[in-house]
Amino acid sequence: MTGNSKLETGGYHKPVMLKECIEALQINPEGTYIDATFGGGGHSLAMLEHIKGGRLIAFDQDDDARREAEKITHRSFTFCHANFRYLKKFLKLNGVTKVNGILADLGISSHQIDEPSRGFSTRYEGPLDMRMDKNSKVTAAHVVNEYDEPALHKMLGMYGEIKNARTVAKAIVQERVGKKITRTEDLKQLLSRFAPRGKENKYFAQVFQALRIEVNNEMQALEDFLHQAGEVMEPGGRLVIMSYHSLEDRMVKNFINKGKVYGEVEKDFYGNVLKPFEAVNRKPVEASVEEVNENKRARSAKLRIAEKK
């Protein structure tokens, strides 16, 4: 690793609960590890400090993350410019069948949020884009302007968990008849009519979250990733996942406890639950008060740790 790699990636994104994540992985210097969400590389750099003869394979579909990854020259490091839902495929391409630990930080990186042209943030005026993969065809503007009312209602209710999803869906459909909704400010202006007084920003964030999840097909990607993680992990290997909203955390918790993200558990002939992992921590680990004071994003983070049986 070049001496200034840390400095170069430092300003991009401050990793949440970095120490807790690295400790949870229990890294074997000779093992093979996955950073499923490279982002600004903070977790990868910390993992590489513990890897001597082993390997670290990082994933990210974002072009900006790829550029950050190019700054890391450590011989144990491999970057895959892909969504983590293609975990098995890219491991195979790199001659890997089994791994000793997987880390995934499901939050959007602060770099993406702070870039107005990406359209992720409620704080900046920008295009309604929200694509993690800029080659993808579907943008937030497409969803807002093309989805019918029932689809918008379902998306806002399920992914944004807002109470008046039906009303907002109807208003969006009516609004776009006169003029397409293409900018973050256009959408916020419309939403401000329905946001609870004094909680406007939280409300905007919930709607933007719903759009981001839909645009990037995040729930399906997470489900695909979790199942593959179970298939590629060596016995005793650690799965370490940090989530920032209840939908993701629920899916991760269900997968660890039941072996599937939705539905009833399946059992074998002897009544044992068919699941690849055992939870290491019954309750999720949360950031310290000090860290939350330093980094507001840490406030909603929940870290779950599981071990392959």
mmCIF file of C-alpha atoms in Angstrom:
data_model
loop_
_atom_site.group_PDB
_atom_site.id
_atom_site.type_symbol
_atom_site.label_atom_id
_atom_site.label_comp_id
_atom_site.label_asym_id
_atom_site.label_seq_id
_atom_site.Cartn_x
_atom_site.Cartn_y
_atom_site.Cartn_z
ATOM 1 C CA MET A 1 0.000 0.000 0.000
ATOM 2 C CA THR A 2 1.344 3.430 -0.833
ATOM 3 C CA GLY A 3 2.101 5.623 2.113
ATOM 4 C CA ASN A 4 -0.513 8.212 1.204
ATOM 5 C CA SER A 5 -3.436 5.879 0.381
ATOM 6 C CA LYS A 6 -5.007 6.647 3.711
ATOM 7 C CA LEU A 7 -4.759 10.366 3.201
ATOM 8 C CA GLU A 8 -6.210 10.146 -0.276
ATOM 9 C CA THR A 9 -9.281 8.185 0.719
ATOM 10 C CA GLY A 10 -9.710 9.885 4.073
ATOM 11 C CA GLY A 11 -11.888 12.786 2.982
ATOM 12 C CA TYR A 12 -14.218 10.745 0.823
ATOM 13 C CA HIS A 13 -16.264 8.989 3.473
ATOM 14 C CA LYS A 14 -15.808 8.421 7.186
ATOM 15 C CA PRO A 15 -16.524 4.757 7.942
ATOM 16 C CA VAL A 16 -18.961 4.144 10.797
ATOM 17 C CA MET A 17 -17.932 1.822 13.679
ATOM 18 C CA LEU A 18 -14.659 1.004 11.935
ATOM 19 C CA LYS A 19 -12.998 -0.514 15.018
ATOM 20 C CA GLU A 20 -16.059 -2.643 15.826
ATOM 21 C CA CYS A 21 -16.266 -3.934 12.231
ATOM 22 C CA ILE A 22 -12.609 -4.951 12.084
ATOM 23 C CA GLU A 23 -12.762 -6.656 15.496
ATOM 24 C CA ALA A 24 -15.930 -8.528 14.512
ATOM 25 C CA LEU A 25 -14.249 -9.992 11.410
ATOM 26 C CA GLN A 26 -11.510 -11.667 13.510
ATOM 27 C CA ILE A 27 -9.160 -11.441 10.514
ATOM 28 C CA ASN A 28 -6.754 -14.290 9.853
ATOM 29 C CA PRO A 29 -3.744 -12.676 8.080
ATOM 30 C CA GLU A 30 -3.659 -15.607 5.613
ATOM 31 C CA GLY A 31 -7.415 -15.619 4.931
ATOM 32 C CA THR A 32 -9.547 -14.311 2.063
ATOM 33 C CA TYR A 33 -11.928 -11.455 2.882
ATOM 34 C CA ILE A 34 -14.601 -9.440 1.123
ATOM 35 C CA ASP A 35 -15.411 -5.755 1.472
ATOM 36 C CA ALA A 36 -18.774 -5.916 -0.278
ATOM 37 C CA THR A 37 -19.298 -2.131 -0.270
ATOM 38 C CA PHE A 38 -15.972 -0.421 -0.948
ATOM 39 C CA GLY A 39 -17.244 3.196 -1.078
ATOM 40 C CA GLY A 40 -14.326 5.425 -0.116
ATOM 41 C CA GLY A 41 -12.187 2.481 0.936
ATOM 42 C CA GLY A 42 -12.009 3.202 4.663
ATOM 43 C CA HIS A 43 -12.948 -0.328 5.687
ATOM 44 C CA SER A 44 -10.736 -1.905 3.013
ATOM 45 C CA LEU A 45 -7.672 0.061 4.134
ATOM 46 C CA ALA A 46 -8.236 -0.994 7.734
ATOM 47 C CA MET A 47 -8.729 -4.646 6.699
ATOM 48 C CA LEU A 48 -5.520 -4.599 4.633
ATOM 49 C CA GLU A 49 -3.544 -3.638 7.732
ATOM 50 C CA HIS A 50 -4.389 -7.091 9.132
ATOM 51 C CA ILE A 51 -3.925 -9.139 5.938
ATOM 52 C CA LYS A 52 -0.427 -10.483 5.307
ATOM 53 C CA GLY A 53 -0.486 -13.535 3.000
ATOM 54 C CA GLY A 54 -4.228 -13.488 2.355
ATOM 55 C CA ARG A 55 -6.479 -11.540 -0.014
ATOM 56 C CA LEU A 56 -9.030 -8.772 0.098
ATOM 57 C CA ILE A 57 -11.607 -8.543 -2.678
ATOM 58 C CA ALA A 58 -13.710 -5.381 -2.723
ATOM 59 C CA PHE A 59 -16.944 -4.677 -4.594
ATOM 60 C CA ASP A 60 -18.606 -1.436 -5.673
ATOM 61 C CA GLN A 61 -20.637 -0.513 -8.749
ATOM 62 C CA ASP A 62 -20.000 3.215 -8.349
ATOM 63 C CA ASP A 63 -17.493 4.877 -10.726
ATOM 64 C CA ASP A 64 -16.248 7.254 -8.030
ATOM 65 C CA ALA A 65 -15.520 4.272 -5.756
ATOM 66 C CA ARG A 66 -13.582 2.620 -8.587
ATOM 67 C CA ARG A 67 -11.406 5.725 -8.861
ATOM 68 C CA GLU A 68 -10.719 5.596 -5.113
ATOM 69 C CA ALA A 69 -9.860 1.890 -5.361
ATOM 70 C CA GLU A 70 -7.251 2.622 -8.038
ATOM 71 C CA LYS A 71 -5.252 4.510 -5.394
ATOM 72 C CA ILE A 72 -4.687 1.318 -3.378
ATOM 73 C CA THR A 73 -1.550 -0.508 -4.502
ATOM 74 C CA HIS A 74 -1.471 -3.269 -1.872
ATOM 75 C CA ARG A 75 -0.609 -6.586 -3.565
ATOM 76 C CA SER A 76 -3.334 -8.446 -1.630
ATOM 77 C CA PHE A 77 -6.086 -6.129 -2.938
ATOM 78 C CA THR A 78 -8.458 -6.827 -5.844
ATOM 79 C CA PHE A 79 -11.296 -4.487 -6.842
ATOM 80 C CA CYS A 80 -14.449 -5.674 -8.634
ATOM 81 C CA HIS A 81 -16.426 -2.895 -10.312
ATOM 82 C CA ALA A 82 -19.766 -4.579 -9.651
ATOM 83 C CA ASN A 83 -22.771 -4.736 -7.364
ATOM 84 C CA PHE A 84 -22.335 -7.150 -4.443
ATOM 85 C CA ARG A 85 -25.307 -9.147 -5.725
ATOM 86 C CA TYR A 86 -22.828 -10.665 -8.230
ATOM 87 C CA LEU A 87 -20.558 -11.879 -5.417
ATOM 88 C CA LYS A 88 -20.206 -15.519 -6.525
ATOM 89 C CA LYS A 89 -19.700 -14.671 -10.182
ATOM 90 C CA PHE A 90 -16.832 -12.257 -9.505
ATOM 91 C CA LEU A 91 -15.215 -14.480 -6.889
ATOM 92 C CA LYS A 92 -15.176 -17.265 -9.475
ATOM 93 C CA LEU A 93 -13.605 -14.917 -12.037
ATOM 94 C CA ASN A 94 -10.867 -14.233 -9.467
ATOM 95 C CA GLY A 95 -10.284 -17.908 -8.720
ATOM 96 C CA VAL A 96 -11.937 -17.826 -5.296
ATOM 97 C CA THR A 97 -14.534 -20.355 -4.115
ATOM 98 C CA LYS A 98 -14.501 -19.860 -0.334
ATOM 99 C CA VAL A 99 -13.867 -16.850 1.919
ATOM 100 C CA ASN A 100 -13.162 -16.322 5.623
ATOM 101 C CA GLY A 101 -15.128 -13.149 6.232
ATOM 102 C CA ILE A 102 -17.442 -10.639 4.577
ATOM 103 C CA LEU A 103 -18.078 -7.027 5.556
ATOM 104 C CA ALA A 104 -20.938 -4.965 4.123
ATOM 105 C CA ASP A 105 -21.715 -1.360 5.058
ATOM 106 C CA LEU A 106 -25.144 -0.842 3.513
ATOM 107 C CA GLY A 107 -25.207 2.921 3.931
ATOM 108 C CA ILE A 108 -24.858 5.336 1.051
ATOM 109 C CA SER A 109 -21.453 7.036 1.212
ATOM 110 C CA SER A 110 -21.280 10.655 2.337
ATOM 111 C CA HIS A 111 -19.425 11.411 -0.897
ATOM 112 C CA GLN A 112 -22.466 10.350 -2.918
ATOM 113 C CA ILE A 113 -24.803 12.349 -0.704
ATOM 114 C CA ASP A 114 -22.627 15.463 -0.887
ATOM 115 C CA GLU A 115 -22.434 15.425 -4.683
ATOM 116 C CA PRO A 116 -25.446 17.514 -5.898
ATOM 117 C CA SER A 117 -25.306 16.079 -9.422
ATOM 118 C CA ARG A 118 -26.100 12.587 -8.076
ATOM 119 C CA GLY A 119 -29.476 13.725 -6.722
ATOM 120 C CA PHE A 120 -29.310 11.619 -3.535
ATOM 121 C CA SER A 121 -29.551 14.472 -1.064
ATOM 122 C CA THR A 122 -32.518 16.484 0.138
ATOM 123 C CA ARG A 123 -30.105 19.323 0.981
ATOM 124 C CA TYR A 124 -28.931 20.169 -2.520
ATOM 125 C CA GLU A 125 -30.622 21.242 -5.705
ATOM 126 C CA GLY A 126 -29.883 18.682 -8.395
ATOM 127 C CA PRO A 127 -31.347 16.269 -10.933
ATOM 128 C CA LEU A 128 -33.560 13.438 -9.681
ATOM 129 C CA ASP A 129 -31.014 10.755 -10.508
ATOM 130 C CA MET A 130 -29.997 8.526 -7.541
ATOM 131 C CA ARG A 131 -28.319 5.818 -9.618
ATOM 132 C CA MET A 132 -25.441 4.028 -7.891
ATOM 133 C CA ASP A 133 -24.520 2.592 -11.276
ATOM 134 C CA LYS A 134 -24.518 5.469 -13.750
ATOM 135 C CA ASN A 135 -24.956 3.042 -16.665
ATOM 136 C CA SER A 136 -28.345 1.967 -15.333
ATOM 137 C CA LYS A 137 -31.345 3.198 -17.344
ATOM 138 C CA VAL A 138 -33.742 3.857 -14.448
ATOM 139 C CA THR A 139 -33.386 7.193 -12.632
ATOM 140 C CA ALA A 140 -35.472 8.685 -9.815
ATOM 141 C CA ALA A 141 -37.006 11.053 -12.395
ATOM 142 C CA HIS A 142 -38.134 8.030 -14.426
ATOM 143 C CA VAL A 143 -39.794 6.483 -11.360
ATOM 144 C CA VAL A 144 -41.536 9.732 -10.381
ATOM 145 C CA ASN A 145 -42.767 10.519 -13.903
ATOM 146 C CA GLU A 146 -43.510 7.075 -15.333
ATOM 147 C CA TYR A 147 -44.735 4.826 -12.510
ATOM 148 C CA ASP A 148 -48.500 4.606 -12.160
ATOM 149 C CA GLU A 149 -50.281 5.615 -8.958
ATOM 150 C CA PRO A 150 -50.537 2.104 -7.376
ATOM 151 C CA ALA A 151 -46.806 1.465 -7.995
ATOM 152 C CA LEU A 152 -45.834 4.826 -6.457
ATOM 153 C CA HIS A 153 -48.152 4.188 -3.491
ATOM 154 C CA LYS A 154 -46.614 0.761 -2.869
ATOM 155 C CA MET A 155 -43.037 2.053 -3.195
ATOM 156 C CA LEU A 156 -43.542 5.050 -0.878
ATOM 157 C CA GLY A 157 -45.326 2.956 1.728
ATOM 158 C CA MET A 158 -42.982 -0.003 1.665
ATOM 159 C CA TYR A 159 -39.584 1.631 1.179
ATOM 160 C CA GLY A 160 -40.248 5.088 2.628
ATOM 161 C CA GLU A 161 -42.578 3.892 5.396
ATOM 162 C CA ILE A 162 -44.571 7.102 5.132
ATOM 163 C CA LYS A 163 -48.140 7.145 6.446
ATOM 164 C CA ASN A 164 -49.798 9.147 3.650
ATOM 165 C CA ALA A 165 -48.230 7.261 0.740
ATOM 166 C CA ARG A 166 -51.510 6.999 -1.200
ATOM 167 C CA THR A 167 -52.155 10.755 -1.025
ATOM 168 C CA VAL A 168 -48.625 11.602 -2.132
ATOM 169 C CA ALA A 169 -48.741 9.102 -5.005
ATOM 170 C CA LYS A 170 -51.941 10.711 -6.256
ATOM 171 C CA ALA A 171 -50.445 14.215 -5.979
ATOM 172 C CA ILE A 172 -47.330 13.181 -7.934
ATOM 173 C CA VAL A 173 -49.450 11.753 -10.751
ATOM 174 C CA GLN A 174 -51.564 14.938 -10.899
ATOM 175 C CA GLU A 175 -48.536 17.250 -10.744
ATOM 176 C CA ARG A 176 -46.616 15.605 -13.581
ATOM 177 C CA VAL A 177 -49.503 16.053 -16.053
ATOM 178 C CA GLY A 178 -48.626 19.747 -16.389
ATOM 179 C CA LYS A 179 -44.843 19.471 -16.130
ATOM 180 C CA LYS A 180 -42.385 16.650 -15.538
ATOM 181 C CA ILE A 181 -40.797 16.467 -12.067
ATOM 182 C CA THR A 182 -37.071 16.357 -12.833
ATOM 183 C CA ARG A 183 -35.269 18.216 -10.006
ATOM 184 C CA THR A 184 -34.898 17.523 -6.291
ATOM 185 C CA GLU A 185 -36.392 20.952 -5.500
ATOM 186 C CA ASP A 186 -39.484 20.265 -7.651
ATOM 187 C CA LEU A 187 -40.167 17.119 -5.672
ATOM 188 C CA LYS A 188 -39.500 18.736 -2.292
ATOM 189 C CA GLN A 189 -41.870 21.584 -3.156
ATOM 190 C CA LEU A 190 -44.632 19.088 -3.877
ATOM 191 C CA LEU A 191 -43.858 17.027 -0.763
ATOM 192 C CA SER A 192 -43.857 20.069 1.522
ATOM 193 C CA ARG A 193 -47.680 20.138 1.216
ATOM 194 C CA PHE A 194 -47.890 16.709 2.874
ATOM 195 C CA ALA A 195 -44.973 16.721 5.334
ATOM 196 C CA PRO A 196 -45.745 16.851 9.084
ATOM 197 C CA ARG A 197 -45.091 20.339 10.471
ATOM 198 C CA GLY A 198 -41.618 20.593 11.975
ATOM 199 C CA LYS A 199 -40.578 17.205 10.561
ATOM 200 C CA GLU A 200 -40.265 18.186 6.927
ATOM 201 C CA ASN A 201 -36.624 17.149 6.514
ATOM 202 C CA LYS A 202 -37.210 13.692 7.960
ATOM 203 C CA TYR A 203 -40.204 13.273 5.660
ATOM 204 C CA PHE A 204 -38.235 14.347 2.578
ATOM 205 C CA ALA A 205 -35.466 11.908 3.556
ATOM 206 C CA GLN A 206 -37.959 9.021 3.791
ATOM 207 C CA VAL A 207 -39.327 9.724 0.302
ATOM 208 C CA PHE A 208 -35.813 10.081 -1.142
ATOM 209 C CA GLN A 209 -34.874 6.798 0.549
ATOM 210 C CA ALA A 210 -37.836 5.059 -1.103
ATOM 211 C CA LEU A 211 -36.792 6.360 -4.512
ATOM 212 C CA ARG A 212 -33.154 5.382 -4.013
ATOM 213 C CA ILE A 213 -34.094 1.830 -2.975
ATOM 214 C CA GLU A 214 -36.377 1.481 -6.007
ATOM 215 C CA VAL A 215 -33.916 2.962 -8.517
ATOM 216 C CA ASN A 216 -31.091 0.691 -7.359
ATOM 217 C CA ASN A 217 -33.232 -2.396 -6.663
ATOM 218 C CA GLU A 218 -31.547 -2.468 -3.253
ATOM 219 C CA MET A 219 -33.764 -4.969 -1.456
ATOM 220 C CA GLN A 220 -33.424 -7.643 -4.129
ATOM 221 C CA ALA A 221 -29.677 -6.993 -4.371
ATOM 222 C CA LEU A 222 -29.337 -7.417 -0.593
ATOM 223 C CA GLU A 223 -31.323 -10.660 -0.605
ATOM 224 C CA ASP A 224 -29.199 -12.071 -3.472
ATOM 225 C CA PHE A 225 -26.019 -11.044 -1.664
ATOM 226 C CA LEU A 226 -27.012 -12.578 1.688
ATOM 227 C CA HIS A 227 -27.800 -15.974 0.181
ATOM 228 C CA GLN A 228 -24.517 -16.020 -1.746
ATOM 229 C CA ALA A 229 -22.616 -14.987 1.394
ATOM 230 C CA GLY A 230 -23.907 -18.147 3.051
ATOM 231 C CA GLU A 231 -22.748 -20.259 0.119
ATOM 232 C CA VAL A 232 -19.184 -18.914 -0.134
ATOM 233 C CA MET A 233 -18.332 -18.604 3.563
ATOM 234 C CA GLU A 234 -15.983 -21.108 5.198
ATOM 235 C CA PRO A 235 -17.207 -22.657 8.505
ATOM 236 C CA GLY A 236 -16.239 -20.282 11.314
ATOM 237 C CA GLY A 237 -16.126 -17.330 8.903
ATOM 238 C CA ARG A 238 -17.719 -14.069 9.970
ATOM 239 C CA LEU A 239 -20.491 -12.087 8.270
ATOM 240 C CA VAL A 240 -20.442 -8.470 9.484
ATOM 241 C CA ILE A 241 -23.220 -6.193 8.210
ATOM 242 C CA MET A 242 -24.055 -2.614 9.074
ATOM 243 C CA SER A 243 -27.447 -1.192 8.095
ATOM 244 C CA TYR A 244 -29.006 2.242 8.502
ATOM 245 C CA HIS A 245 -32.739 1.751 8.177
ATOM 246 C CA SER A 246 -35.223 -0.742 9.569
ATOM 247 C CA LEU A 247 -36.033 -2.446 6.250
ATOM 248 C CA GLU A 248 -32.441 -3.541 5.672
ATOM 249 C CA ASP A 249 -31.808 -4.378 9.311
ATOM 250 C CA ARG A 250 -34.940 -6.573 9.387
ATOM 251 C CA MET A 251 -33.782 -8.473 6.289
ATOM 252 C CA VAL A 252 -30.302 -9.048 7.726
ATOM 253 C CA LYS A 253 -31.712 -10.110 11.102
ATOM 254 C CA ASN A 254 -34.181 -12.522 9.474
ATOM 255 C CA PHE A 255 -31.507 -14.041 7.280
ATOM 256 C CA ILE A 256 -29.165 -14.627 10.218
ATOM 257 C CA ASN A 257 -31.908 -16.051 12.444
ATOM 258 C CA LYS A 258 -34.039 -17.913 9.887
ATOM 259 C CA GLY A 259 -31.850 -18.463 6.837
ATOM 260 C CA LYS A 260 -34.175 -16.370 4.680
ATOM 261 C CA VAL A 261 -35.142 -12.705 4.561
ATOM 262 C CA TYR A 262 -38.910 -13.260 4.302
ATOM 263 C CA GLY A 263 -41.359 -15.983 5.238
ATOM 264 C CA GLU A 264 -41.323 -18.881 7.652
ATOM 265 C CA VAL A 265 -38.242 -20.802 8.705
ATOM 266 C CA GLU A 266 -37.505 -24.158 7.127
ATOM 267 C CA LYS A 267 -36.439 -27.073 9.322
ATOM 268 C CA ASP A 268 -34.719 -30.364 8.712
ATOM 269 C CA PHE A 269 -36.087 -33.801 9.669
ATOM 270 C CA TYR A 270 -34.887 -33.312 13.254
ATOM 271 C CA GLY A 271 -36.486 -29.888 13.660
ATOM 272 C CA ASN A 272 -33.274 -27.879 13.300
ATOM 273 C CA VAL A 273 -33.625 -24.544 11.500
ATOM 274 C CA LEU A 274 -31.955 -24.637 8.073
ATOM 275 C CA LYS A 275 -29.716 -21.582 8.138
ATOM 276 C CA PRO A 276 -26.060 -21.038 7.314
ATOM 277 C CA PHE A 277 -25.197 -18.636 10.140
ATOM 278 C CA GLU A 278 -25.477 -18.290 13.907
ATOM 279 C CA ALA A 279 -25.860 -14.809 15.387
ATOM 280 C CA VAL A 280 -22.831 -13.709 17.414
ATOM 281 C CA ASN A 281 -24.640 -10.720 18.937
ATOM 282 C CA ARG A 282 -28.335 -11.083 19.810
ATOM 283 C CA LYS A 283 -28.846 -7.327 19.711
ATOM 284 C CA PRO A 284 -27.172 -5.161 17.083
ATOM 285 C CA VAL A 285 -24.063 -3.205 18.080
ATOM 286 C CA GLU A 286 -24.636 0.558 17.999
ATOM 287 C CA ALA A 287 -22.180 3.437 17.750
ATOM 288 C CA SER A 288 -20.855 5.093 20.894
ATOM 289 C CA VAL A 289 -22.120 8.512 21.990
ATOM 290 C CA GLU A 290 -18.707 9.969 21.108
ATOM 291 C CA GLU A 291 -18.863 8.614 17.565
ATOM 292 C CA VAL A 292 -22.424 9.836 17.036
ATOM 293 C CA ASN A 293 -21.361 13.310 18.186
ATOM 294 C CA GLU A 294 -18.513 13.251 15.658
ATOM 295 C CA ASN A 295 -20.452 11.618 12.810
ATOM 296 C CA LYS A 296 -24.236 12.045 12.733
ATOM 297 C CA ARG A 297 -24.601 9.202 10.202
ATOM 298 C CA ALA A 298 -23.575 6.771 12.938
ATOM 299 C CA ARG A 299 -26.768 7.499 14.872
ATOM 300 C CA SER A 300 -28.947 5.051 12.930
ATOM 301 C CA ALA A 301 -26.274 2.402 12.259
ATOM 302 C CA LYS A 302 -26.908 -1.156 13.450
ATOM 303 C CA LEU A 303 -24.128 -3.711 13.245
ATOM 304 C CA ARG A 304 -24.991 -7.422 13.131
ATOM 305 C CA ILE A 305 -22.387 -10.171 13.352
ATOM 306 C CA ALA A 306 -22.887 -13.830 12.460
ATOM 307 C CA GLU A 307 -20.655 -16.885 12.163
ATOM 308 C CA LYS A 308 -20.883 -19.656 9.565
ATOM 309 C CA LYS A 309 -21.887 -22.923 11.178
#
